[in-house]
CSV table of N, CA and C in Angstrom, one decimal:
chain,number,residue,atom,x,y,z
A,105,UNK,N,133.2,94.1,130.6
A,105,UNK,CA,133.8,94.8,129.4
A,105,UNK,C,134.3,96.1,129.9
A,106,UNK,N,135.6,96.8,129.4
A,106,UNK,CA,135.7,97.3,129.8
A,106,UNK,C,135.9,99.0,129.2
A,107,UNK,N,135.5,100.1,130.1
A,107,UNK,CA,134.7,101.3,129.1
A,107,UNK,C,136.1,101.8,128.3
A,108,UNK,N,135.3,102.3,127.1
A,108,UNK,CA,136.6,103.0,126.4
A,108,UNK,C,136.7,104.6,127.6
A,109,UNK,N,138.1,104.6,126.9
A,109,UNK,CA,138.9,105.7,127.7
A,109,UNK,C,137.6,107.0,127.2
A,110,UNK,N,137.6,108.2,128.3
A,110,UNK,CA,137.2,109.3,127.4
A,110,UNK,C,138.5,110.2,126.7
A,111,UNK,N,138.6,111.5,126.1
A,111,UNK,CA,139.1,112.0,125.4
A,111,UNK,C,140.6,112.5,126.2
A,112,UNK,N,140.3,113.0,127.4
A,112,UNK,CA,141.1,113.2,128.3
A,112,UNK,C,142.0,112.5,128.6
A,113,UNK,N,141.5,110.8,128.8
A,113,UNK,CA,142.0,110.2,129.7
A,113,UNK,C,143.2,109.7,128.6
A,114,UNK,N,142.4,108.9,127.2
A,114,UNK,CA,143.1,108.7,126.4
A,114,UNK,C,144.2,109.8,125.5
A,115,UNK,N,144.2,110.9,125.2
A,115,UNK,CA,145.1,111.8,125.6
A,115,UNK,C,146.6,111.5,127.0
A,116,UNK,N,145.7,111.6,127.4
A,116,UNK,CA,146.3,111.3,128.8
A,116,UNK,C,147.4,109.7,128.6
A,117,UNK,N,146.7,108.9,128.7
A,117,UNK,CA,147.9,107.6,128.3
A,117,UNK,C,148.6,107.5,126.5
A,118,UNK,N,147.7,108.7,125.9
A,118,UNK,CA,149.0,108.5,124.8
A,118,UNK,C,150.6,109.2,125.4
A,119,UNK,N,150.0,110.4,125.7
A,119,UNK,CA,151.5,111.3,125.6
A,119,UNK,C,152.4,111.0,126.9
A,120,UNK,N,153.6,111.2,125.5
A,120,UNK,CA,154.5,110.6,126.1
A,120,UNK,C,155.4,109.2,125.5
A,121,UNK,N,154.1,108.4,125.2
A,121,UNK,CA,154.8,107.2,124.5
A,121,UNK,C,155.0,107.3,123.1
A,122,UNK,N,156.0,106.5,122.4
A,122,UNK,CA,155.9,106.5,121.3
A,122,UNK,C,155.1,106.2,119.7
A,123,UNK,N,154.7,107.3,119.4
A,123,UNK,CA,153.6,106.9,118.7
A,123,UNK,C,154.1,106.8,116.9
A,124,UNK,N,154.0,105.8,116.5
A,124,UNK,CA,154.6,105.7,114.7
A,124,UNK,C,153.1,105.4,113.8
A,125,UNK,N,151.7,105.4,114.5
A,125,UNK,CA,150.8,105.3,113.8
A,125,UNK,C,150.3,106.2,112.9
A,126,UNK,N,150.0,107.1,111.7
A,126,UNK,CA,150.2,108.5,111.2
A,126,UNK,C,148.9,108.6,111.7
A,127,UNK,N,147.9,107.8,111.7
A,127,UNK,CA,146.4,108.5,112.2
A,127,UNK,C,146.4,109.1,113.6
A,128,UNK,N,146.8,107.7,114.1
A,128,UNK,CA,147.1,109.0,115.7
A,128,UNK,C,148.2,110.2,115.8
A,129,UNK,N,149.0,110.6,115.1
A,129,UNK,CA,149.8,110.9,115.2
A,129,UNK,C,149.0,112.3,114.6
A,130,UNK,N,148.4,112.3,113.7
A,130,UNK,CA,147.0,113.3,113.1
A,130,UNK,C,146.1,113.7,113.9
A,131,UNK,N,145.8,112.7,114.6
A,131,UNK,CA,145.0,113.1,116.0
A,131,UNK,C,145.7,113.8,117.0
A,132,UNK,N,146.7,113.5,117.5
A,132,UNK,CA,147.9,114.4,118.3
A,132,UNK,C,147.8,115.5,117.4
A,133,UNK,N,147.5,116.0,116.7
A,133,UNK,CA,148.1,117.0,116.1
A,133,UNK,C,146.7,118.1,115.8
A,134,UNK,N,145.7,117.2,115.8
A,134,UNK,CA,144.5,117.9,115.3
A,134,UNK,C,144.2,118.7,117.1
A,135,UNK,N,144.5,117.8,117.6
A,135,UNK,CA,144.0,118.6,119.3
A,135,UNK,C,145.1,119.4,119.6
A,136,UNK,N,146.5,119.1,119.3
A,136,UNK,CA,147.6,120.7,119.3
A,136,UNK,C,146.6,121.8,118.6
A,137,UNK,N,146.1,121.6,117.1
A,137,UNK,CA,145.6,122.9,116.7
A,137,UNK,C,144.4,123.5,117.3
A,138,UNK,N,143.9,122.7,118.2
A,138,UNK,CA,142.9,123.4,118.9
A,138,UNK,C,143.2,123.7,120.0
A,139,UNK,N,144.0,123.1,120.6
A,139,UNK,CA,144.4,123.5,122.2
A,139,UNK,C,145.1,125.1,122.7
A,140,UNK,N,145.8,126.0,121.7
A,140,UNK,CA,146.0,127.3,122.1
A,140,UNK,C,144.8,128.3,122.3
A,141,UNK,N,144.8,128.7,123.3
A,141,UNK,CA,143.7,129.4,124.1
A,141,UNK,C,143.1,128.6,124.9
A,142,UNK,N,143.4,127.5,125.0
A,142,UNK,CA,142.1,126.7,126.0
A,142,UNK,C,143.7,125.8,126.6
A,143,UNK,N,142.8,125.0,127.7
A,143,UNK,CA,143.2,124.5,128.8
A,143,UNK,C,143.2,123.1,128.2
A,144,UNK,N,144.4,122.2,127.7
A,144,UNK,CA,144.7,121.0,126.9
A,144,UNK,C,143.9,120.0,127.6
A,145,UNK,N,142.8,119.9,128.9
A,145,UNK,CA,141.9,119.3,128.9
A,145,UNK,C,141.0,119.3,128.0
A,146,UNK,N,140.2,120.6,127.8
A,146,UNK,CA,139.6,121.1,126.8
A,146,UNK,C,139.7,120.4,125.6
A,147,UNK,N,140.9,120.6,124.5
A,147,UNK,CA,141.0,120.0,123.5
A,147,UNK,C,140.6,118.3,123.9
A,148,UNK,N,141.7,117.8,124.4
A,148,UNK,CA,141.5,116.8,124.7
A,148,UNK,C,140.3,115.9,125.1
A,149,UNK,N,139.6,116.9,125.7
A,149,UNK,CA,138.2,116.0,125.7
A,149,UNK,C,137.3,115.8,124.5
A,150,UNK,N,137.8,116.6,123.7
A,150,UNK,CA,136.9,116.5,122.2
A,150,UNK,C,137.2,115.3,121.4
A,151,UNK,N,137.8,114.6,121.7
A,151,UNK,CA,138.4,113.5,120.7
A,151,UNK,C,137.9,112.8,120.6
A,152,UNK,N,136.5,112.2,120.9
A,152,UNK,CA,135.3,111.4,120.4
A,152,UNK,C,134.8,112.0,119.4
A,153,UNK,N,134.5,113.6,119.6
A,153,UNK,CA,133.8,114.3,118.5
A,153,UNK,C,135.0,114.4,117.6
A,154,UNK,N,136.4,114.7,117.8
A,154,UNK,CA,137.1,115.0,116.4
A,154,UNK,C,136.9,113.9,115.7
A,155,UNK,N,137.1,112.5,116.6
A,155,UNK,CA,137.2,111.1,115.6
A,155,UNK,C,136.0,110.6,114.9
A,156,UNK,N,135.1,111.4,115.5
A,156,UNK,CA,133.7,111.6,114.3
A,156,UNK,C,133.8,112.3,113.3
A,157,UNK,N,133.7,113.7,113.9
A,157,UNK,CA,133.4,114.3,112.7
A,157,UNK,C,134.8,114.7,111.5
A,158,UNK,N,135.5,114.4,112.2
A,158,UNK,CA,137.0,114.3,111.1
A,158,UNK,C,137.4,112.8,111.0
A,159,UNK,N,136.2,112.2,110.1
A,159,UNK,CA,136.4,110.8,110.0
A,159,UNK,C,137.4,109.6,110.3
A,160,UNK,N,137.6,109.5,111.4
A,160,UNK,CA,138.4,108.8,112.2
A,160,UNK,C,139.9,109.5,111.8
A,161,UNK,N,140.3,110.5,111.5
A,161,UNK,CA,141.4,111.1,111.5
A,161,UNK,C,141.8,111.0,110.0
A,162,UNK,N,141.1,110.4,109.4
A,162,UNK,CA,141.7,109.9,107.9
A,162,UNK,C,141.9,110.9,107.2
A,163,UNK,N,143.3,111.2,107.3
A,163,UNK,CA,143.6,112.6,106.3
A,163,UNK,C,143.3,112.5,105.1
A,164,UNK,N,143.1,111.1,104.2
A,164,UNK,CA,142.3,111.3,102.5
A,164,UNK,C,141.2,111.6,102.3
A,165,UNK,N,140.3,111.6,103.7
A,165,UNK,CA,138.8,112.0,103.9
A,165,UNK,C,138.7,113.6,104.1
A,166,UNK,N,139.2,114.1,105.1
A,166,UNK,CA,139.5,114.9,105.5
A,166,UNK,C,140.1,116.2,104.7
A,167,UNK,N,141.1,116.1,103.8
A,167,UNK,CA,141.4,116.6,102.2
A,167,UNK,C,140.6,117.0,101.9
A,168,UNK,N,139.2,116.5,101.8
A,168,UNK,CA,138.6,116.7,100.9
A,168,UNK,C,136.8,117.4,101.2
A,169,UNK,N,137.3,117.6,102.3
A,169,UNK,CA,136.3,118.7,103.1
A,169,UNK,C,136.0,119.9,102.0
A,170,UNK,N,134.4,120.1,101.9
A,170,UNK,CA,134.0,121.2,101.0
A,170,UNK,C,133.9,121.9,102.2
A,171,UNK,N,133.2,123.5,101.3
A,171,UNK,CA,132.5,124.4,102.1
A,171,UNK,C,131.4,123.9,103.3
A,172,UNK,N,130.7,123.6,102.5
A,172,UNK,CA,129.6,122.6,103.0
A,172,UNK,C,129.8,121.8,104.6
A,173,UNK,N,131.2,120.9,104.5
A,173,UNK,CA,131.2,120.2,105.2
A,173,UNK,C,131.5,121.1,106.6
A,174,UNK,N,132.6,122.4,106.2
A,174,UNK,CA,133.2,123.2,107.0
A,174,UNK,C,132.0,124.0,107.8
A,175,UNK,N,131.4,124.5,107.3
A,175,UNK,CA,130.1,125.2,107.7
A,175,UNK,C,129.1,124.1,108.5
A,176,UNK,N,128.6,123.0,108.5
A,176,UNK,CA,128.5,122.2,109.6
A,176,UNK,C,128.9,121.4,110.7
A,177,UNK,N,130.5,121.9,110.4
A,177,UNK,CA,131.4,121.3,111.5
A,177,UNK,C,131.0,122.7,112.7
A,178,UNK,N,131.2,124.2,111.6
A,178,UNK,CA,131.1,125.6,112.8
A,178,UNK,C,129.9,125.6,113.5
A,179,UNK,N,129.2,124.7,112.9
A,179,UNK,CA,127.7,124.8,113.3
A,179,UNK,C,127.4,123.8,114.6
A,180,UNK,N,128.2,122.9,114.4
A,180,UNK,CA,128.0,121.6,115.3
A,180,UNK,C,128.1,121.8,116.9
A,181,UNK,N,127.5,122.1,117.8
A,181,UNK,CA,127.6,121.8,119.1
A,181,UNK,C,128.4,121.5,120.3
A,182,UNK,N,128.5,119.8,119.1
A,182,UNK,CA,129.7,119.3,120.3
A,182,UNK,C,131.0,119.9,120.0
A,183,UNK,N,131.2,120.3,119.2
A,183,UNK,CA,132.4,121.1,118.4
A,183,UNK,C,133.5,122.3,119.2
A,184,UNK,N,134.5,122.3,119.2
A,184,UNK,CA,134.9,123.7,119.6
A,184,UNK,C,134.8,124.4,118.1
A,185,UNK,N,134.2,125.6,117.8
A,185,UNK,CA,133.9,126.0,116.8
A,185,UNK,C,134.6,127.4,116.7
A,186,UNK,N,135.8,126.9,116.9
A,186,UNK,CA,136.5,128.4,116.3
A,186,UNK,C,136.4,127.8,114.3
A,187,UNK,N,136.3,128.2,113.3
A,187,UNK,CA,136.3,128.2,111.9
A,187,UNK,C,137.8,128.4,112.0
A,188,UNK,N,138.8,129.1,112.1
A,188,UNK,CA,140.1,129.0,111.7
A,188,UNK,C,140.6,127.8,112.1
A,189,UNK,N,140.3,127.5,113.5
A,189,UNK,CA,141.1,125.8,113.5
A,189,UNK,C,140.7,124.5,112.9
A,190,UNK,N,139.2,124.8,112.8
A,190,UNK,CA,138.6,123.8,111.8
A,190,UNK,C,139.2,123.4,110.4
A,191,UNK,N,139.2,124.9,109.8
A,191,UNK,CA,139.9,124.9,108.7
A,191,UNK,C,141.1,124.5,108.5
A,192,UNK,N,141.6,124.8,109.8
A,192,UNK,CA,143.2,124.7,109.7
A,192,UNK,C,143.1,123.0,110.0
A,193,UNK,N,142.6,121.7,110.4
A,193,UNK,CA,142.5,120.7,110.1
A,193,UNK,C,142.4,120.2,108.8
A,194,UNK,N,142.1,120.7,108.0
A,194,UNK,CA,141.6,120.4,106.8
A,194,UNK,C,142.5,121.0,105.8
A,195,UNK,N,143.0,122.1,106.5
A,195,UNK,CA,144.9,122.5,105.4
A,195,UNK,C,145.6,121.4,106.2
A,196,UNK,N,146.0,121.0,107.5
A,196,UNK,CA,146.6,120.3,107.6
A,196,UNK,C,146.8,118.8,106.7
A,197,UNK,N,145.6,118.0,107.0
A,197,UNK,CA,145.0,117.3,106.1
A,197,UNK,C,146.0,117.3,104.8
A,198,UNK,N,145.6,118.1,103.8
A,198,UNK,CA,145.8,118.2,102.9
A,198,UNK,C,147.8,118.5,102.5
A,199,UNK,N,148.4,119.0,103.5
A,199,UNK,CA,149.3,119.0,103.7
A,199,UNK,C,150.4,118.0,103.9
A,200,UNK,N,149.2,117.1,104.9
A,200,UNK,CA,150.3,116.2,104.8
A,200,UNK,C,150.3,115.4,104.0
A,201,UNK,N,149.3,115.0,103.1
A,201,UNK,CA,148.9,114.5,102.0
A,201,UNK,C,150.2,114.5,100.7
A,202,UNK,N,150.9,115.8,101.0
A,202,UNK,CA,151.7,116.2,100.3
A,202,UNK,C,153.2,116.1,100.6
A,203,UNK,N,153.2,115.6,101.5
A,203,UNK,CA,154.6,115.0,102.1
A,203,UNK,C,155.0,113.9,101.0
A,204,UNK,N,154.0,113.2,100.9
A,204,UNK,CA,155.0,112.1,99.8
A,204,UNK,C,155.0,112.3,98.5
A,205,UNK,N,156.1,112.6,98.0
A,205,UNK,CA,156.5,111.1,97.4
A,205,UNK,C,157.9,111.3,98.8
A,206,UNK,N,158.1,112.6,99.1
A,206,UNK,CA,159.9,112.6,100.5
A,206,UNK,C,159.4,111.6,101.6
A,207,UNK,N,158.3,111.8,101.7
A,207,UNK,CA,158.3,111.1,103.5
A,207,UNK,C,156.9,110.2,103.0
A,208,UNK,N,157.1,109.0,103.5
A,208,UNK,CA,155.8,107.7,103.6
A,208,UNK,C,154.3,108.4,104.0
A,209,UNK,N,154.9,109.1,105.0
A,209,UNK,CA,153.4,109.5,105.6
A,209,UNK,C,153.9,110.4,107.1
A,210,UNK,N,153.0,110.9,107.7
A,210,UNK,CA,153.3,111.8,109.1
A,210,UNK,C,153.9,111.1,110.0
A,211,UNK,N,154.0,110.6,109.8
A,211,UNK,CA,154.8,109.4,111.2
A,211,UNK,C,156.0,109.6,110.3
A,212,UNK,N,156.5,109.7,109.6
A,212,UNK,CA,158.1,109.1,108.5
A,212,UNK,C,158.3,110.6,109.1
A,213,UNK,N,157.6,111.7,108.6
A,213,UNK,CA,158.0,113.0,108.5
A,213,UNK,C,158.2,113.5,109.9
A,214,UNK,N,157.3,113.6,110.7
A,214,UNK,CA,157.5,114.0,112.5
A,214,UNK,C,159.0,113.3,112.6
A,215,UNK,N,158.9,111.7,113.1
A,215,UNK,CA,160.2,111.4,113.3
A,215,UNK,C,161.4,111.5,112.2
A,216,UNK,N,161.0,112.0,111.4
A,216,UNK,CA,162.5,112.3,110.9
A,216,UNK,C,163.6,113.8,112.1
A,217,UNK,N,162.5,114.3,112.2
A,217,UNK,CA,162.9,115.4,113.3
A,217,UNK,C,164.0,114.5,114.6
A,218,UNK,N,163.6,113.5,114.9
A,218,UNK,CA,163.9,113.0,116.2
A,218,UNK,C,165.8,113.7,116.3
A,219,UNK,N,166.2,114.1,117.2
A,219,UNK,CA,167.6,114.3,117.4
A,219,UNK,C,168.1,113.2,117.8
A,220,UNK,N,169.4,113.2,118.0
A,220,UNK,CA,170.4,112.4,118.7
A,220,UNK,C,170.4,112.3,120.1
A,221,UNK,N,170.1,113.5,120.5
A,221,UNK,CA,169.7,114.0,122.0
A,221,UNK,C,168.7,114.5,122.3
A,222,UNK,N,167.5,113.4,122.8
A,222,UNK,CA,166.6,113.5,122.2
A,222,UNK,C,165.5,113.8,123.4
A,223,UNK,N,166.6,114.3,124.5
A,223,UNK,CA,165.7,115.1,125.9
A,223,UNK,C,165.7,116.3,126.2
A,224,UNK,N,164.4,116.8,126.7
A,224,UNK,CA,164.6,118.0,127.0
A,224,UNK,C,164.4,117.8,128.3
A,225,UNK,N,165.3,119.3,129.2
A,225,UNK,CA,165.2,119.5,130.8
A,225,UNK,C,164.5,120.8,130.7
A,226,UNK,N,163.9,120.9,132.2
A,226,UNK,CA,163.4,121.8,132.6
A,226,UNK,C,161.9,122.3,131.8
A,227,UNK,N,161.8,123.8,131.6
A,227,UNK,CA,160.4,123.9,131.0
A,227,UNK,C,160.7,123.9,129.5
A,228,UNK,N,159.7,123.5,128.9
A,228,UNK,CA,159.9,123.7,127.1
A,228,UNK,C,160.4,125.4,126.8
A,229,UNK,N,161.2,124.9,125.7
A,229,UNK,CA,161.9,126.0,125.4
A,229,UNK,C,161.3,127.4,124.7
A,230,UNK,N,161.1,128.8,124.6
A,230,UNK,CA,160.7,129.6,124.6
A,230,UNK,C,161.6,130.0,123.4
A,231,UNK,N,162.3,129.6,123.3
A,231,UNK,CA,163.3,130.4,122.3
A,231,UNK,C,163.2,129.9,121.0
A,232,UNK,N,163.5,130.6,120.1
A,232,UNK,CA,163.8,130.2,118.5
A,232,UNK,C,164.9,129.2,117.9
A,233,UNK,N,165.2,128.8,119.0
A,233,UNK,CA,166.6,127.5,118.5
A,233,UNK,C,166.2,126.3,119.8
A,234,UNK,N,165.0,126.1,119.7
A,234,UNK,CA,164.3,124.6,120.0
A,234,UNK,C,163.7,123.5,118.6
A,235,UNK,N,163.8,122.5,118.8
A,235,UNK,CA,163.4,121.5,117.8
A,235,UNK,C,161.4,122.2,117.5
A,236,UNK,N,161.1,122.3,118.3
A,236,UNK,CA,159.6,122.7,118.0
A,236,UNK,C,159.7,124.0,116.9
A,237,UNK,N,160.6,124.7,117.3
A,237,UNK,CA,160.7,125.7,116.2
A,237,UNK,C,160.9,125.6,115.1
A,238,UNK,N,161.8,124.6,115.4
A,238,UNK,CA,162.7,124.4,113.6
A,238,UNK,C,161.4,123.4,112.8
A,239,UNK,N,160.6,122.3,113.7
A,239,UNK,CA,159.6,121.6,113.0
A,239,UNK,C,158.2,122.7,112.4
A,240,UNK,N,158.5,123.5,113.1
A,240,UNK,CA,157.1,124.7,112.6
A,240,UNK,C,157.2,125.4,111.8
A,241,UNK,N,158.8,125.5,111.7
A,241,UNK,CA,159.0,126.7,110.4
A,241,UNK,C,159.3,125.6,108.9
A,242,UNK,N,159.5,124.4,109.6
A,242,UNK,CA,159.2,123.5,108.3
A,242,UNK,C,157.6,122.8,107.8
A,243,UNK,N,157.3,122.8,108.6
A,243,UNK,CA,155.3,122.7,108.9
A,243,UNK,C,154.9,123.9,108.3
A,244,UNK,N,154.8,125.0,108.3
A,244,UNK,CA,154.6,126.2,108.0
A,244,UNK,C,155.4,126.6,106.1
A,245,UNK,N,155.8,126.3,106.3
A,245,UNK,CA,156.7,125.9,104.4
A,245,UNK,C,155.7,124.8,104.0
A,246,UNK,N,155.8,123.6,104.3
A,246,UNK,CA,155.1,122.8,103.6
A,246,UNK,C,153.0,123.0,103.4
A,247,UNK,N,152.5,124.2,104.3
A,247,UNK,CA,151.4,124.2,104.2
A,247,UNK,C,150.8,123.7,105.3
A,248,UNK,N,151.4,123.7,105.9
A,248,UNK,CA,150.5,123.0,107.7
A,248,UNK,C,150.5,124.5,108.4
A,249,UNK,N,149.4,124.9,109.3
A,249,UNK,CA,148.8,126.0,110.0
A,249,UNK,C,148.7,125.6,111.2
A,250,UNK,N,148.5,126.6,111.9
A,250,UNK,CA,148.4,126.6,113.8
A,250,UNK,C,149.1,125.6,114.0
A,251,UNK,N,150.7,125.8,114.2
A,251,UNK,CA,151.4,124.9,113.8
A,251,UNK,C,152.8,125.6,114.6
A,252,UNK,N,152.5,126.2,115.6
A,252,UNK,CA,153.4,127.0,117.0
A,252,UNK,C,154.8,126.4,117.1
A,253,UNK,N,155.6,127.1,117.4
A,253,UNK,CA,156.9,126.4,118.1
A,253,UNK,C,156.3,125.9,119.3
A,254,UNK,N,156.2,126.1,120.3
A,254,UNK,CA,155.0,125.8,121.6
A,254,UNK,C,154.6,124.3,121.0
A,255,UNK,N,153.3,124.7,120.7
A,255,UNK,CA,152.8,123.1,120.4
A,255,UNK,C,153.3,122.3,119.3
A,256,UNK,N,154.2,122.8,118.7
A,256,UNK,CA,155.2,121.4,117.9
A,256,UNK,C,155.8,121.1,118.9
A,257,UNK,N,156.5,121.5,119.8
A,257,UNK,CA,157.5,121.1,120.7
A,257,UNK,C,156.6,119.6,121.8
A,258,UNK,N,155.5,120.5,122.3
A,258,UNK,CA,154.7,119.4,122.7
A,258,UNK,C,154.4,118.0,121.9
A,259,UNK,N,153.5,118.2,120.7
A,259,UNK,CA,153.4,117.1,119.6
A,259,UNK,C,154.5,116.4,119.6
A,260,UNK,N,156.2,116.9,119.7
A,260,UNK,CA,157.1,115.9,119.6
A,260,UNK,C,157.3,115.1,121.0
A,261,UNK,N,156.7,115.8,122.0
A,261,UNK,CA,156.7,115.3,123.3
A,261,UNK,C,155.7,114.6,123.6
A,262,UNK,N,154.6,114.5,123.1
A,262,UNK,CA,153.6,113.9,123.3
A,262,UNK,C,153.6,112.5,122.5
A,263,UNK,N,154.2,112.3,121.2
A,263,UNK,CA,154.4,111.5,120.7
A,263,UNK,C,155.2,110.8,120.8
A,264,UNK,N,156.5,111.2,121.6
A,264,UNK,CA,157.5,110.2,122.2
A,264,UNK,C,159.1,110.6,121.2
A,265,UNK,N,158.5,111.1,120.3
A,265,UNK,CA,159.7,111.6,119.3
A,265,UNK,C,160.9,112.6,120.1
A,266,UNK,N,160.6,113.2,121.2
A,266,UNK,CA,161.0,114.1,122.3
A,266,UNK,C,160.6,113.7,123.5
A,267,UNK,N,162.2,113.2,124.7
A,267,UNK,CA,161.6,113.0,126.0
A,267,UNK,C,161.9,114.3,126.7
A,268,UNK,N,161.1,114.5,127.7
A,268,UNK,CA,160.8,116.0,128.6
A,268,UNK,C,161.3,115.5,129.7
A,269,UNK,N,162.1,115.6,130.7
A,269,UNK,CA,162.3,115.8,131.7
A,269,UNK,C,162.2,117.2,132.7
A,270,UNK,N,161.8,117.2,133.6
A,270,UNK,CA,161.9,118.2,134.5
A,270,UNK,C,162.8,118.1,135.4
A,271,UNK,N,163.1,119.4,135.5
A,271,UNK,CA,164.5,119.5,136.5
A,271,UNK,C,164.4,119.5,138.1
C-alpha cells in the first residue's frame, strides 16, 4: 500500500497542474496565506494539520469558525500560529462563500482570471500590471485577506490557471 504524500511533497505534485476542484483550490490558497515570511516548504508541510483542523478545507465549515474555535487553532502546536493568518482563513472562507450567486464557486472565480496568453517568462512579475495584481485587488474588494499580488500570481501558477516559464 502505498504511503500518502506528506505536505510538501503533495504541494509539490499539485503545482503547476491544473486544478478546477474549489476545495483544493482552497487549500492552494490557505497555504499562499501562510506562506509570506516563511520558506513555501514550511507552509506546505502543514497541510495534514490545515486539512484537519480547517475541516478538510470545507469553506461552509470553515465560515463558521467562532472565537472559540480561533483561539484553539492559536493555541494548537502543530499549527503555524500567527492569529492574523488564521483569521484570515476564515475571512477568506467566508468570502468566498460570497462569490455566488456571479461565480459557482472558487474554481469558476480563479479561472475566470485565466488570460488568452496565458504564460509567464522569466521571474514573476513585481509590478502592478501583472494578472496577480489585478486578481488581488479583486480578492481584496470582495473580502479575501493576505491576498498579495506575489502570491495570487503564484496561486494562479500553482493551479495551472497561469503557465510560468523560465527564461
Amino acid at each position: 500500500m502505498a504511503q500518502p504524500l506528506n505536505g510538501v511533497d503533495l504541494y509539490h505534485s499539485l503545482f503547476g497542474t491544473e486544478i478546477h476542484d474549489p476545495r483544493v483550490l482552497f487549500e492552494m490558497l490557505t497555504v499562499n496565506v501562510f506562506q509570506p515570511g516563511l520558506n513555501w516548504r514550511v507552509a506546505a508541510s502543514k497541510i495534514p494539520v490545515f486539512d484537519k483542523v480547517f475541516k478538510h478545507f470545507d469553506v461552509k465549515q470553515i465560515a463558521q469558525f467562532d472565537e472559540m474555535d480561533l483561539e484553539a487553532l492559536e493555541e494548537n502546536p502543530e499549527m503555524i500560529r500567527n492569529p492574523r493568518k488564521i483569521r484570515a482563513v476564515v475571512q477568506n472562507a467566508q468570502a468566498t462563500l460570497k462569490l455566488q450567486p456571479e461565480f459557482k464557486d472558487l474554481a469558476d472565480y480563479l479561472w475566470s482570471f485565466k488570460p488568452k496568453d496565458d504564460v509567464v517568462k522569466g521571474t514573476l512579475q513585481q509590478d502592478s500590471h501583472g494578472l496577480g495584481t489585478t486578481l488581488a485587488k479583486d480578492m481584496k474588494k470582495r473580502g479575501f485577506t493576505f491576498v498579495g499580488p506575489t502570491t495570487m500570481e503564484l496561486l494562479l501558477i500553482g493551479s495551472g490557471i497561469l503557465k510560468h516559464e523560465y527564461e
